Tab-separated table of C-alpha atoms in Angstrom:
chain	number	residue	atom	x	y	z
N	130	MET	CA	0.000	0.000	0.000
N	131	ASN	CA	1.560	3.307	-0.993
N	132	ALA	CA	1.186	6.713	0.650
N	133	THR	CA	-1.651	7.735	-1.644
N	134	GLU	CA	-3.828	4.714	-0.894
N	135	SER	CA	-3.259	4.680	2.848
N	136	ASN	CA	-4.477	8.248	3.197
N	137	LYS	CA	-7.220	8.392	0.610
N	138	SER	CA	-9.847	8.137	3.328
N	139	ASN	CA	-9.088	11.426	5.046
N	140	LEU	CA	-8.451	13.552	1.974
N	141	ASN	CA	-10.742	16.548	1.566
N	142	PRO	CA	-12.339	16.064	-1.872
N	143	HIS	CA	-12.840	19.803	-2.457
N	144	VAL	CA	-9.476	21.416	-1.783
N	145	SER	CA	-6.037	20.731	-3.223
N	146	VAL	CA	-2.637	22.393	-3.334
N	147	ASP	CA	-0.368	22.715	-6.370
N	148	CYS	CA	3.322	23.572	-6.262
N	149	VAL	CA	5.121	25.650	-8.891
N	150	ILE	CA	8.829	25.066	-8.249
N	151	PHE	CA	11.014	27.171	-10.517
N	152	GLY	CA	14.650	26.117	-10.838
N	153	TYR	CA	17.478	28.230	-12.240
N	154	ASP	CA	20.402	26.296	-13.699
N	155	SER	CA	22.916	29.131	-14.383
N	156	ASN	CA	21.495	29.526	-17.836
N	157	GLU	CA	17.760	29.082	-18.062
N	158	LEU	CA	14.606	28.975	-15.981
N	159	LYS	CA	12.888	25.627	-15.575
N	160	VAL	CA	9.879	24.291	-13.704
N	161	LEU	CA	9.351	20.990	-11.945
N	162	LEU	CA	6.603	18.830	-13.476
N	163	ILE	CA	5.416	15.278	-12.963
N	164	GLU	CA	3.875	12.708	-15.269
N	165	ARG	CA	0.980	11.107	-13.435
N	166	LYS	CA	0.318	7.390	-13.525
N	167	TYR	CA	-3.057	5.698	-13.296
N	168	ALA	CA	-3.927	3.867	-10.066
N	169	GLU	CA	-5.939	1.263	-12.017
N	170	GLN	CA	-4.448	0.656	-15.427
N	171	GLY	CA	-7.361	-1.484	-16.647
N	172	ASN	CA	-9.371	1.061	-18.618
N	173	GLY	CA	-6.777	3.789	-18.895
N	174	SER	CA	-4.862	2.233	-21.763
N	175	HIS	CA	-6.096	4.695	-24.369
N	176	HIS	CA	-4.893	7.777	-22.538
N	177	ASN	CA	-2.233	10.067	-23.994
N	178	PRO	CA	0.824	10.342	-21.693
N	179	LYS	CA	1.562	13.793	-23.142
N	180	LEU	CA	-1.651	15.060	-21.548
N	181	ASP	CA	-0.694	13.578	-18.174
N	182	ILE	CA	1.990	16.112	-17.343
N	183	ALA	CA	1.077	18.258	-14.367
N	184	LEU	CA	2.320	20.398	-11.531
N	185	PRO	CA	2.997	18.394	-8.371
N	186	GLY	CA	-0.297	18.659	-6.501
N	187	ASN	CA	-2.932	16.691	-4.632
N	188	LEU	CA	-5.886	16.964	-2.259
N	189	VAL	CA	-5.235	18.260	1.244
N	190	ARG	CA	-5.832	16.027	4.245
N	191	ASP	CA	-8.705	17.019	6.447
N	192	ASP	CA	-6.518	17.448	9.547
N	193	GLU	CA	-3.689	19.387	7.906
N	194	ASP	CA	-3.103	23.101	7.397
N	195	LEU	CA	-2.319	24.342	3.894
N	196	ASP	CA	1.420	24.993	4.266
N	197	THR	CA	1.888	21.499	5.713
N	198	SER	CA	-0.097	20.009	2.834
N	199	ALA	CA	2.052	21.759	0.266
N	200	LYS	CA	5.283	20.473	1.831
N	201	ARG	CA	3.968	16.933	2.207
N	202	ILE	CA	2.596	16.705	-1.328
N	203	LEU	CA	5.737	18.112	-2.938
N	204	LYS	CA	7.796	15.589	-1.005
N	205	GLU	CA	5.517	12.627	-1.788
N	206	LEU	CA	5.527	13.272	-5.531
N	207	THR	CA	9.044	14.562	-6.166
N	208	GLY	CA	11.163	13.774	-3.108
N	209	LEU	CA	11.970	17.477	-2.739
N	210	ASP	CA	12.210	18.723	0.795
N	211	ASN	CA	13.222	21.870	2.675
N	212	ILE	CA	11.970	24.269	0.045
N	213	TYR	CA	10.418	27.479	1.289
N	214	MET	CA	7.224	27.901	-0.725
N	215	GLU	CA	4.996	30.945	-0.754
N	216	GLN	CA	1.252	30.722	-1.196
N	217	PHE	CA	0.356	32.990	-4.097
N	218	ARG	CA	-3.243	32.410	-5.241
N	219	ALA	CA	-6.304	30.172	-5.089
N	220	PHE	CA	-7.777	28.938	-8.369
N	221	GLY	CA	-11.470	28.156	-8.393
N	222	ASN	CA	-12.876	27.961	-11.906
N	223	PRO	CA	-15.873	25.586	-11.447
N	224	ASN	CA	-14.757	23.577	-14.523
N	225	ARG	CA	-11.057	23.376	-13.773
N	226	VAL	CA	-10.972	19.568	-13.294
N	227	ARG	CA	-13.500	18.645	-16.006
N	228	LYS	CA	-11.339	18.102	-19.119
N	229	GLU	CA	-11.909	14.604	-20.503
N	230	GLN	CA	-8.546	13.043	-19.685
N	231	ASP	CA	-8.461	14.694	-16.268
N	232	ALA	CA	-11.912	13.347	-15.414
N	233	GLU	CA	-10.809	9.884	-16.537
N	234	TRP	CA	-7.715	10.011	-14.335
N	235	LEU	CA	-9.698	11.294	-11.358
N	236	LYS	CA	-12.055	8.339	-11.696
N	237	THR	CA	-9.172	5.953	-11.000
N	238	MET	CA	-7.944	7.999	-8.039
N	239	ARG	CA	-10.842	9.421	-6.072
N	240	THR	CA	-14.042	8.352	-4.468
N	241	ASP	CA	-15.856	11.484	-5.660
N	242	PRO	CA	-14.322	12.347	-9.057
N	243	GLN	CA	-17.156	14.761	-9.939
N	244	ALA	CA	-16.471	17.073	-6.999
N	245	ARG	CA	-15.398	20.604	-7.769
N	246	VAL	CA	-11.846	21.165	-6.510
N	247	ILE	CA	-10.460	24.546	-5.528
N	248	THR	CA	-6.688	24.622	-5.449
N	249	ILE	CA	-4.301	26.739	-3.423
N	250	ALA	CA	-1.133	27.382	-5.422
N	251	TYR	CA	2.346	27.756	-3.949
N	252	PHE	CA	5.576	28.786	-5.592
N	253	ALA	CA	9.320	28.822	-5.001
N	254	LEU	CA	12.466	29.682	-6.954
N	255	VAL	CA	15.547	27.568	-6.237
N	256	LYS	CA	19.017	26.911	-7.561
N	257	LEU	CA	18.299	23.872	-9.697
N	258	GLU	CA	21.556	22.064	-8.989
N	259	ASP	CA	20.687	21.806	-5.277
N	260	TYR	CA	17.614	19.648	-5.899
N	261	VAL	CA	17.397	16.303	-7.668
N	262	PRO	CA	13.775	15.175	-8.043
N	263	ARG	CA	12.821	11.529	-7.565
N	264	PRO	CA	9.283	10.477	-8.560
N	265	ASP	CA	7.037	8.544	-6.168
N	266	SER	CA	3.336	8.090	-5.255
N	267	PHE	CA	1.257	8.689	-8.415
N	268	ALA	CA	4.164	10.412	-10.221
N	269	ARG	CA	5.709	8.175	-12.874
N	270	LYS	CA	8.305	10.861	-13.689
N	271	SER	CA	9.430	14.064	-12.036
N	272	GLU	CA	11.525	16.377	-14.187
N	273	TRP	CA	12.659	19.958	-14.794
N	274	TYR	CA	11.126	21.443	-17.961
N	275	PRO	CA	12.421	24.644	-19.603
N	276	ILE	CA	9.883	27.462	-19.285
N	277	LYS	CA	10.394	28.203	-22.962
N	278	LYS	CA	9.184	24.750	-24.048
N	279	LEU	CA	6.234	23.905	-21.857
N	280	PRO	CA	3.945	21.027	-22.790
N	281	LYS	CA	0.164	21.214	-22.480
N	282	LEU	CA	-0.567	20.477	-18.824
N	283	ALA	CA	-3.381	18.729	-16.973
N	284	PHE	CA	-6.286	20.637	-15.359
N	285	ASP	CA	-5.715	24.432	-15.385
N	286	HIS	CA	-2.019	24.000	-14.638
N	287	ASN	CA	-0.853	26.063	-17.614
N	288	GLU	CA	-2.825	28.976	-16.192
N	289	ILE	CA	-1.465	28.435	-12.674
N	290	LEU	CA	2.085	28.272	-14.013
N	291	ASP	CA	1.554	31.387	-16.071
N	292	GLN	CA	0.265	33.281	-13.037
N	293	ALA	CA	3.225	32.102	-10.967
N	294	LEU	CA	5.527	33.390	-13.675
N	295	GLN	CA	3.760	36.762	-13.559
N	296	VAL	CA	4.372	36.909	-9.810
N	297	LEU	CA	8.029	36.059	-10.357
N	298	LYS	CA	8.413	38.705	-13.073
N	299	PHE	CA	6.801	41.256	-10.813
N	300	LYS	CA	9.245	40.408	-8.032
N	301	VAL	CA	12.242	40.612	-10.349
N	302	THR	CA	11.251	44.080	-11.471
N	303	HIS	CA	10.572	45.373	-7.954
N	304	TYR	CA	13.117	43.714	-5.709
N	305	PRO	CA	16.749	42.739	-5.916
N	306	LEU	CA	17.251	39.135	-6.940
N	307	GLY	CA	20.139	36.757	-7.367
N	308	PHE	CA	21.728	36.310	-3.967
N	309	GLU	CA	20.473	32.734	-3.612
N	310	LEU	CA	20.797	31.873	-7.311
N	311	LEU	CA	24.226	33.078	-8.409
N	312	PRO	CA	27.696	32.181	-7.133
N	313	GLU	CA	29.086	34.577	-4.526
N	314	LYS	CA	31.212	36.249	-7.198
N	315	PHE	CA	29.587	36.696	-10.573
N	316	SER	CA	29.924	38.617	-13.819
N	317	LEU	CA	27.479	41.201	-15.099
N	318	GLY	CA	26.750	38.773	-17.930
N	319	GLN	CA	25.674	36.095	-15.442
N	320	LEU	CA	23.415	38.559	-13.634
N	321	GLN	CA	21.857	39.756	-16.877
N	322	ARG	CA	21.240	36.155	-17.995
N	323	LEU	CA	19.357	35.487	-14.764
N	324	TYR	CA	17.077	38.481	-15.349
N	325	GLU	CA	16.547	37.572	-18.991
N	326	SER	CA	15.662	33.976	-18.220
N	327	ILE	CA	12.909	35.120	-15.854
N	328	LEU	CA	11.625	38.036	-17.911
N	329	GLY	CA	11.720	35.880	-21.053
N	330	ASP	CA	13.171	38.762	-23.027
N	331	ASP	CA	16.567	40.047	-24.040
N	332	LEU	CA	17.615	43.144	-22.139
N	333	ASP	CA	19.709	45.898	-23.637
N	334	LYS	CA	23.217	45.328	-22.231
N	335	ARG	CA	24.134	49.001	-21.811
N	336	ASN	CA	20.817	49.977	-20.179
N	337	PHE	CA	20.973	47.011	-17.829
N	338	ARG	CA	24.511	47.871	-16.691
N	339	ARG	CA	23.679	51.545	-16.269
N	340	LYS	CA	20.612	50.699	-14.195
N	341	MET	CA	22.498	48.240	-11.966
N	342	LYS	CA	25.241	50.824	-11.469
N	343	SER	CA	22.744	53.545	-10.535
N	344	LEU	CA	21.200	51.275	-7.897
N	345	LYS	CA	24.656	50.921	-6.248
N	346	LEU	CA	23.753	47.272	-5.753
N	347	LEU	CA	27.032	45.766	-6.974
N	348	ILE	CA	30.570	45.888	-5.621
N	349	PRO	CA	33.287	45.541	-8.309
N	350	LEU	CA	35.955	43.086	-7.105
N	351	LYS	CA	38.937	43.920	-9.348
N	352	GLU	CA	39.078	40.208	-10.026
N	353	LYS	CA	38.386	38.337	-13.248
N	354	GLN	CA	36.750	35.029	-14.099
N	355	GLN	CA	39.165	32.091	-14.279
N	356	GLY	CA	39.227	29.033	-16.524
N	357	VAL	CA	36.661	30.294	-19.022
N	358	ALA	CA	36.953	29.761	-22.770
N	359	HIS	CA	35.904	33.317	-23.626
N	360	LYS	CA	37.557	36.575	-22.592
N	361	PRO	CA	37.387	36.581	-18.752
N	362	ALA	CA	34.889	39.089	-17.362
N	363	GLU	CA	35.134	41.289	-14.273
N	364	LEU	CA	33.581	39.848	-11.135
N	365	TYR	CA	31.132	41.491	-8.726
N	366	MET	CA	29.470	40.854	-5.375
N	367	PHE	CA	26.159	42.155	-4.051
N	368	ASN	CA	26.285	45.081	-1.665
N	369	MET	CA	24.064	43.442	0.950
N	370	LYS	CA	23.227	46.720	2.680
N	371	VAL	CA	21.760	48.150	-0.529
N	372	TYR	CA	20.201	44.769	-1.376
N	373	GLU	CA	18.302	44.792	1.908
N	374	GLN	CA	17.393	48.464	1.650
N	375	LEU	CA	15.839	47.852	-1.754
N	376	GLN	CA	13.840	45.038	-0.209
N	377	GLN	CA	12.562	47.353	2.499
N	378	GLY	CA	10.880	49.818	0.195
N	379	ILE	CA	10.616	53.472	-0.656
N	380	LEU	CA	10.026	54.881	2.820
N	381	LYS	CA	13.472	53.811	4.101
L	174	MET	CA	-37.405	33.443	1.560
L	175	ASN	CA	-34.230	35.511	1.666
L	176	ALA	CA	-31.123	35.201	-0.496
L	177	THR	CA	-29.349	32.931	1.989
L	178	GLU	CA	-32.145	30.381	2.193
L	179	SER	CA	-32.886	30.238	-1.503
L	180	ASN	CA	-29.300	29.356	-2.351
L	181	LYS	CA	-28.351	27.160	0.571
L	182	SER	CA	-28.724	24.070	-1.580
L	183	ASN	CA	-25.908	24.798	-4.012
L	184	LEU	CA	-23.379	26.205	-1.559
L	185	ASN	CA	-20.083	24.343	-1.360
L	186	PRO	CA	-19.757	23.370	2.326
L	187	HIS	CA	-15.934	23.376	2.264
L	188	VAL	CA	-14.913	26.694	0.734
L	189	SER	CA	-15.799	30.257	1.672
L	190	VAL	CA	-14.591	33.757	0.887
L	191	ASP	CA	-14.062	36.579	3.369
L	192	CYS	CA	-13.720	40.252	2.487
L	193	VAL	CA	-11.495	42.728	4.301
L	194	ILE	CA	-12.651	46.172	3.166
L	195	PHE	CA	-10.493	48.942	4.575
L	196	GLY	CA	-11.947	52.453	4.450
L	197	TYR	CA	-10.027	55.697	4.939
L	198	ASP	CA	-12.063	58.643	6.205
L	199	SER	CA	-9.479	61.497	5.904
L	200	ASN	CA	-8.315	60.821	9.391
L	201	GLU	CA	-8.227	57.162	10.346
L	202	LEU	CA	-8.281	53.687	8.883
L	203	LYS	CA	-11.407	51.595	9.426
L	204	VAL	CA	-12.632	48.171	8.396
L	205	LEU	CA	-16.087	47.005	7.418
L	206	LEU	CA	-17.583	44.393	9.790
L	207	ILE	CA	-20.970	42.791	10.175
L	208	GLU	CA	-22.905	41.473	13.146
L	209	ARG	CA	-24.387	38.133	12.183
L	210	LYS	CA	-27.914	37.142	13.088
L	211	TYR	CA	-29.168	33.626	13.768
L	212	ALA	CA	-31.354	31.977	11.139
L	213	GLU	CA	-33.340	30.151	13.844
L	214	GLN	CA	-33.594	32.226	16.997
L	215	GLY	CA	-35.135	29.423	19.100
L	216	ASN	CA	-32.027	28.067	20.838
L	217	GLY	CA	-29.638	30.912	20.145
L	218	SER	CA	-30.918	33.175	22.899
L	219	HIS	CA	-27.884	32.698	25.147
L	220	HIS	CA	-25.330	33.821	22.572
L	221	ASN	CA	-23.214	36.901	23.119
L	222	PRO	CA	-23.736	39.471	20.312
L	223	LYS	CA	-20.221	40.824	20.931
L	224	LEU	CA	-18.823	37.523	19.706
L	225	ASP	CA	-20.949	37.652	16.569
L	226	ILE	CA	-18.978	40.372	14.823
L	227	ALA	CA	-17.256	39.111	11.701
L	228	LEU	CA	-15.803	39.996	8.335
L	229	PRO	CA	-18.386	39.823	5.559
L	230	GLY	CA	-18.011	36.288	4.262
L	231	ASN	CA	-19.920	33.164	3.281
L	232	LEU	CA	-19.648	29.855	1.437
L	233	VAL	CA	-19.055	29.952	-2.317
L	234	ARG	CA	-21.682	28.576	-4.691
L	235	ASP	CA	-20.722	25.446	-6.513
L	236	ASP	CA	-21.103	27.030	-9.964
L	237	GLU	CA	-19.301	30.285	-9.235
L	238	ASP	CA	-15.657	31.326	-9.554
L	239	LEU	CA	-13.960	32.880	-6.539
L	240	ASP	CA	-13.876	36.524	-7.659
L	241	THR	CA	-17.598	36.364	-8.473
L	242	SER	CA	-18.293	34.823	-5.057
L	243	ALA	CA	-16.424	37.590	-3.276
L	244	LYS	CA	-18.377	40.317	-5.104
L	245	ARG	CA	-21.732	38.606	-4.561
L	246	ILE	CA	-21.165	37.927	-0.866
L	247	LEU	CA	-19.938	41.446	-0.109
L	248	LYS	CA	-22.993	42.847	-1.856
L	249	GLU	CA	-25.458	40.476	-0.139
L	250	LEU	CA	-24.198	41.266	3.344
L	251	THR	CA	-23.291	44.947	3.111
L	252	GLY	CA	-24.864	46.341	-0.062
L	253	LEU	CA	-21.408	47.449	-1.257
L	254	ASP	CA	-20.819	47.112	-4.961
L	255	ASN	CA	-18.199	48.051	-7.546
L	256	ILE	CA	-15.241	47.560	-5.230
L	257	TYR	CA	-12.112	46.109	-6.790
L	258	MET	CA	-10.934	43.423	-4.379
L	259	GLU	CA	-7.664	41.552	-4.548
L	260	GLN	CA	-7.317	37.962	-3.430
L	261	PHE	CA	-4.498	37.861	-0.910
L	262	ARG	CA	-4.383	34.508	0.923
L	263	ALA	CA	-6.212	31.279	1.718
L	264	PHE	CA	-6.671	30.345	5.376
L	265	GLY	CA	-6.955	26.669	6.198
L	266	ASN	CA	-6.357	25.943	9.856
L	267	PRO	CA	-8.363	22.719	10.383
L	268	ASN	CA	-9.956	24.193	13.531
L	269	ARG	CA	-10.771	27.641	12.226
L	270	VAL	CA	-14.578	27.254	12.471
L	271	ARG	CA	-14.710	25.240	15.699
L	272	LYS	CA	-14.979	27.889	18.437
L	273	GLU	CA	-18.082	27.251	20.546
L	274	GLN	CA	-20.209	30.212	19.500
L	275	ASP	CA	-19.166	29.812	15.839
L	276	ALA	CA	-20.171	26.143	15.878
L	277	GLU	CA	-23.517	27.098	17.432
L	278	TRP	CA	-24.159	29.701	14.751
L	279	LEU	CA	-23.145	27.324	11.968
L	280	LYS	CA	-25.662	24.794	13.269
L	281	THR	CA	-28.488	27.228	12.554
L	282	MET	CA	-27.151	28.087	9.091
L	283	ARG	CA	-25.734	25.005	7.418
L	284	THR	CA	-26.624	21.468	6.618
L	285	ASP	CA	-23.123	20.242	7.472
L	286	PRO	CA	-21.905	22.462	10.348
L	287	GLN	CA	-19.031	20.088	11.185
L	288	ALA	CA	-17.347	20.431	7.786
L	289	ARG	CA	-13.909	21.961	7.675
L	290	VAL	CA	-14.043	25.254	5.758
L	291	ILE	CA	-11.091	26.755	3.919
L	292	THR	CA	-11.521	30.434	3.206
L	293	ILE	CA	-10.105	32.576	0.425
L	294	ALA	CA	-9.552	36.116	1.693
L	295	TYR	CA	-9.892	39.266	-0.394
L	296	PHE	CA	-9.053	42.836	0.457
L	297	ALA	CA	-9.589	46.380	-0.769
L	298	LEU	CA	-8.834	49.920	0.402
L	299	VAL	CA	-11.422	52.582	-0.411
L	300	LYS	CA	-12.283	56.166	0.397
L	301	LEU	CA	-14.801	55.603	3.160
L	302	GLU	CA	-17.122	58.476	2.261
L	303	ASP	CA	-17.877	56.870	-1.132
L	304	TYR	CA	-19.490	53.774	0.402
L	305	VAL	CA	-22.428	53.571	2.788
L	306	PRO	CA	-22.990	50.000	3.982
L	307	ARG	CA	-26.505	48.609	4.382
L	308	PRO	CA	-26.911	45.245	6.157
L	309	ASP	CA	-28.895	42.400	4.610
L	310	SER	CA	-29.021	38.570	4.457
L	311	PHE	CA	-27.633	37.204	7.751
L	312	ALA	CA	-26.024	40.550	8.653
L	313	ARG	CA	-27.975	42.362	11.371
L	314	LYS	CA	-25.558	45.315	11.202
L	315	SER	CA	-22.837	46.397	8.821
L	316	GLU	CA	-20.497	49.089	10.100
L	317	TRP	CA	-17.047	50.663	9.816
L	318	TYR	CA	-14.853	49.922	12.855
L	319	PRO	CA	-11.631	51.823	13.604
L	320	ILE	CA	-8.585	49.560	13.197
L	321	LYS	CA	-7.318	50.841	16.538
L	322	LYS	CA	-10.351	49.530	18.434
L	323	LEU	CA	-11.158	46.142	16.982
L	324	PRO	CA	-13.508	43.785	18.822
L	325	LYS	CA	-12.888	40.065	19.134
L	326	LEU	CA	-14.130	38.585	15.864
L	327	ALA	CA	-15.774	35.294	14.874
L	328	PHE	CA	-13.786	32.340	13.468
L	329	ASP	CA	-10.154	33.274	12.668
L	330	HIS	CA	-11.199	36.692	11.396
L	331	ASN	CA	-8.850	38.598	13.684
L	332	GLU	CA	-5.962	36.693	12.090
L	333	ILE	CA	-7.262	37.290	8.557
L	334	LEU	CA	-7.678	40.992	9.277
L	335	ASP	CA	-4.207	41.162	10.769
L	336	GLN	CA	-2.689	39.521	7.691
L	337	ALA	CA	-4.585	41.900	5.411
L	338	LEU	CA	-3.172	44.777	7.402
L	339	GLN	CA	0.333	43.376	6.948
L	340	VAL	CA	-0.223	43.258	3.180
L	341	LEU	CA	-1.446	46.843	3.236
L	342	LYS	CA	1.547	48.003	5.311
L	343	PHE	CA	3.871	46.247	2.910
L	344	LYS	CA	2.252	48.019	-0.017
L	345	VAL	CA	2.454	51.408	1.663
L	346	THR	CA	6.159	50.994	2.265
L	347	HIS	CA	6.928	49.780	-1.267
L	348	TYR	CA	4.585	51.660	-3.574
L	349	PRO	CA	3.198	55.149	-3.808
L	350	LEU	CA	-0.217	55.504	-2.227
L	351	GLY	CA	-2.848	58.161	-1.847
L	352	PHE	CA	-4.070	59.019	-5.327
L	353	GLU	CA	-7.455	57.374	-4.784
L	354	LEU	CA	-7.706	58.310	-1.092
L	355	LEU	CA	-6.794	61.980	-0.844
L	356	PRO	CA	-8.342	65.038	-2.492
L	357	GLU	CA	-6.613	66.113	-5.724
L	358	LYS	CA	-4.805	68.867	-3.831
L	359	PHE	CA	-3.589	67.983	-0.376
L	360	SER	CA	-1.222	69.143	2.341
L	361	LEU	CA	1.857	67.239	3.512
L	362	GLY	CA	0.053	66.828	6.828
L	363	GLN	CA	-2.839	65.051	5.117
L	364	LEU	CA	-0.445	62.740	3.302
L	365	GLN	CA	1.468	61.952	6.479
L	366	ARG	CA	-1.773	61.231	8.356
L	367	LEU	CA	-2.731	58.704	5.676
L	368	TYR	CA	0.591	56.878	6.064
L	369	GLU	CA	0.382	56.979	9.847
L	370	SER	CA	-3.153	55.608	9.931
L	371	ILE	CA	-2.066	52.577	7.904
L	372	LEU	CA	1.286	52.000	9.562
L	373	GLY	CA	-0.302	52.484	12.982
L	374	ASP	CA	2.649	54.572	14.095
L	375	ASP	CA	3.656	58.202	14.252
L	376	LEU	CA	6.214	59.169	11.630
L	377	ASP	CA	8.875	61.786	12.185
L	378	LYS	CA	7.620	64.869	10.341
L	379	ARG	CA	11.025	66.040	9.069
L	380	ASN	CA	12.140	62.591	7.872
L	381	PHE	CA	8.836	61.994	6.140
L	382	ARG	CA	9.007	65.312	4.273
L	383	ARG	CA	12.642	64.798	3.313
L	384	LYS	CA	11.867	61.297	1.987
L	385	MET	CA	8.853	62.466	-0.011
L	386	LYS	CA	10.932	65.304	-1.440
L	387	SER	CA	13.758	62.956	-2.451
L	388	LEU	CA	11.299	60.703	-4.301
L	389	LYS	CA	10.212	63.718	-6.411
L	390	LEU	CA	6.666	62.393	-6.032
L	391	LEU	CA	4.986	65.693	-5.147
L	392	ILE	CA	4.406	68.896	-7.098
L	393	PRO	CA	4.147	72.026	-4.898
L	394	LEU	CA	1.212	74.148	-6.066
L	395	LYS	CA	2.014	77.566	-4.569
L	396	GLU	CA	-1.530	77.491	-3.235
L	397	LYS	CA	-2.731	77.250	0.347
L	398	GLN	CA	-5.605	75.514	2.097
L	399	GLN	CA	-8.747	77.638	2.410
L	400	GLY	CA	-11.360	77.808	5.117
L	401	VAL	CA	-9.384	75.895	7.764
L	402	ALA	CA	-9.322	76.860	11.424
L	403	HIS	CA	-5.548	76.359	11.759
L	404	LYS	CA	-2.777	78.097	9.855
L	405	PRO	CA	-3.395	77.169	6.177
L	406	ALA	CA	-0.840	74.709	4.791
L	407	GLU	CA	0.774	74.590	1.357
L	408	LEU	CA	-0.956	72.304	-1.126
L	409	TYR	CA	0.574	69.604	-3.333
L	410	MET	CA	-0.403	67.276	-6.173
L	411	PHE	CA	1.080	63.929	-7.117
L	412	ASN	CA	3.516	63.863	-10.017
L	413	MET	CA	1.760	61.038	-11.838
L	414	LYS	CA	4.778	60.207	-13.990
L	415	VAL	CA	6.909	59.524	-10.913
L	416	TYR	CA	3.960	57.855	-9.176
L	417	GLU	CA	3.656	55.361	-12.027
L	418	GLN	CA	7.427	54.880	-12.316
L	419	LEU	CA	7.615	53.968	-8.636
L	420	GLN	CA	4.851	51.437	-9.251
L	421	GLN	CA	6.828	49.908	-12.097
L	422	GLY	CA	9.841	48.959	-10.042
L	423	ILE	CA	13.597	49.214	-9.888
L	424	LEU	CA	14.442	48.116	-13.417
L	425	LYS	CA	12.714	51.118	-15.049
């Protein structure tokens, strides 16, 4: 008996959580997705595995608060642990679980597959290399997908992912970013690539450098990159005092 | 048959919305609360009306998306319409509807009073004078309460209100504020009072003025207040270009 079966009885059929875990791999932005498997394979043989890719998510337990649910479900489906996730929005379109293949999958998984499900979505942004997903429970696979090449997802998960990306873009344009995602010493090129991978757009190199300079956010180190094939670039560190001030807002 | 009774049948017993409507009245910050009445008065005679004060909120209908629910419920309970509310957080403590008087009230209202209810909270900040609440449905009263003198509220509504206030404080410290809440021409004292009423703290007058000046957010009008009992103050307008730039973030 796996974790899903043993706890089916005390799952709340009306409320789920979904986790949008963004991972940055020094070059591009990715998101963690699972491929779901069918609990009873008998009549599911005609399903299309391409339509079974989803965000890690599941029903909450009736005795569990939402943050605890999110952590548990992410761990059960992907093995990922110790990720600080932020709740960002509830999704409640009355038809969000009614697409044909979703309904078929729900029939194999739940006692009340017709029930409307409202989902509470969480998100996080991590350094990809620190987390190696490992599928379990009803996840057949658990993999990082580039944001630029997203498949069609189950339920309303494309919409949830898109909204999470909007939140991330908003944060990038309002708050300093990079301390947890870049090496301690980094080049302006590395910093710009991080911004571009999130904003999904090329930034003008001169404008970007001028803006960063005017924020006084970076400390030039008078050191250069080592062991790179291209011309070594100057290295920088964040000025943490300015970094924190920018996080504290305009009244400071 | 009132609106509550006629629609009881298609309410989802597990999901509600609650609305935190902040109102600014040129002097202090208030919040809109209702006093709930009991559907069946027979055995509710020993309840304490002081413990029946709550945020306007109710179960969602099964065929309704969350934003529509929030608008409908606010209107049913308070008569308020045309308010743009933002979803800010879901609250899901498994015991959030289990306090004694709440359980008693739920018994008179719902077919499944034991069900766990997860609530999606919305908030808005409006100019108080533009909205006159009018109680209806299960609201016996609907009134503006000063944030500084809040009663003990039903369910976990004190926590929800507190979190909404944190969101509002965060916004005030990160984004320009006041365009919708102050008259077109205002004094620095009026602007400072607005900030103080939200932050719940006195601000140093000189620091506040210096900061506002450094943001280049205000245009001095070379005009003075008229018809005031005290010494008339200089009047200002917002520089909307700067106002919008500050809303757009640090990369602009």
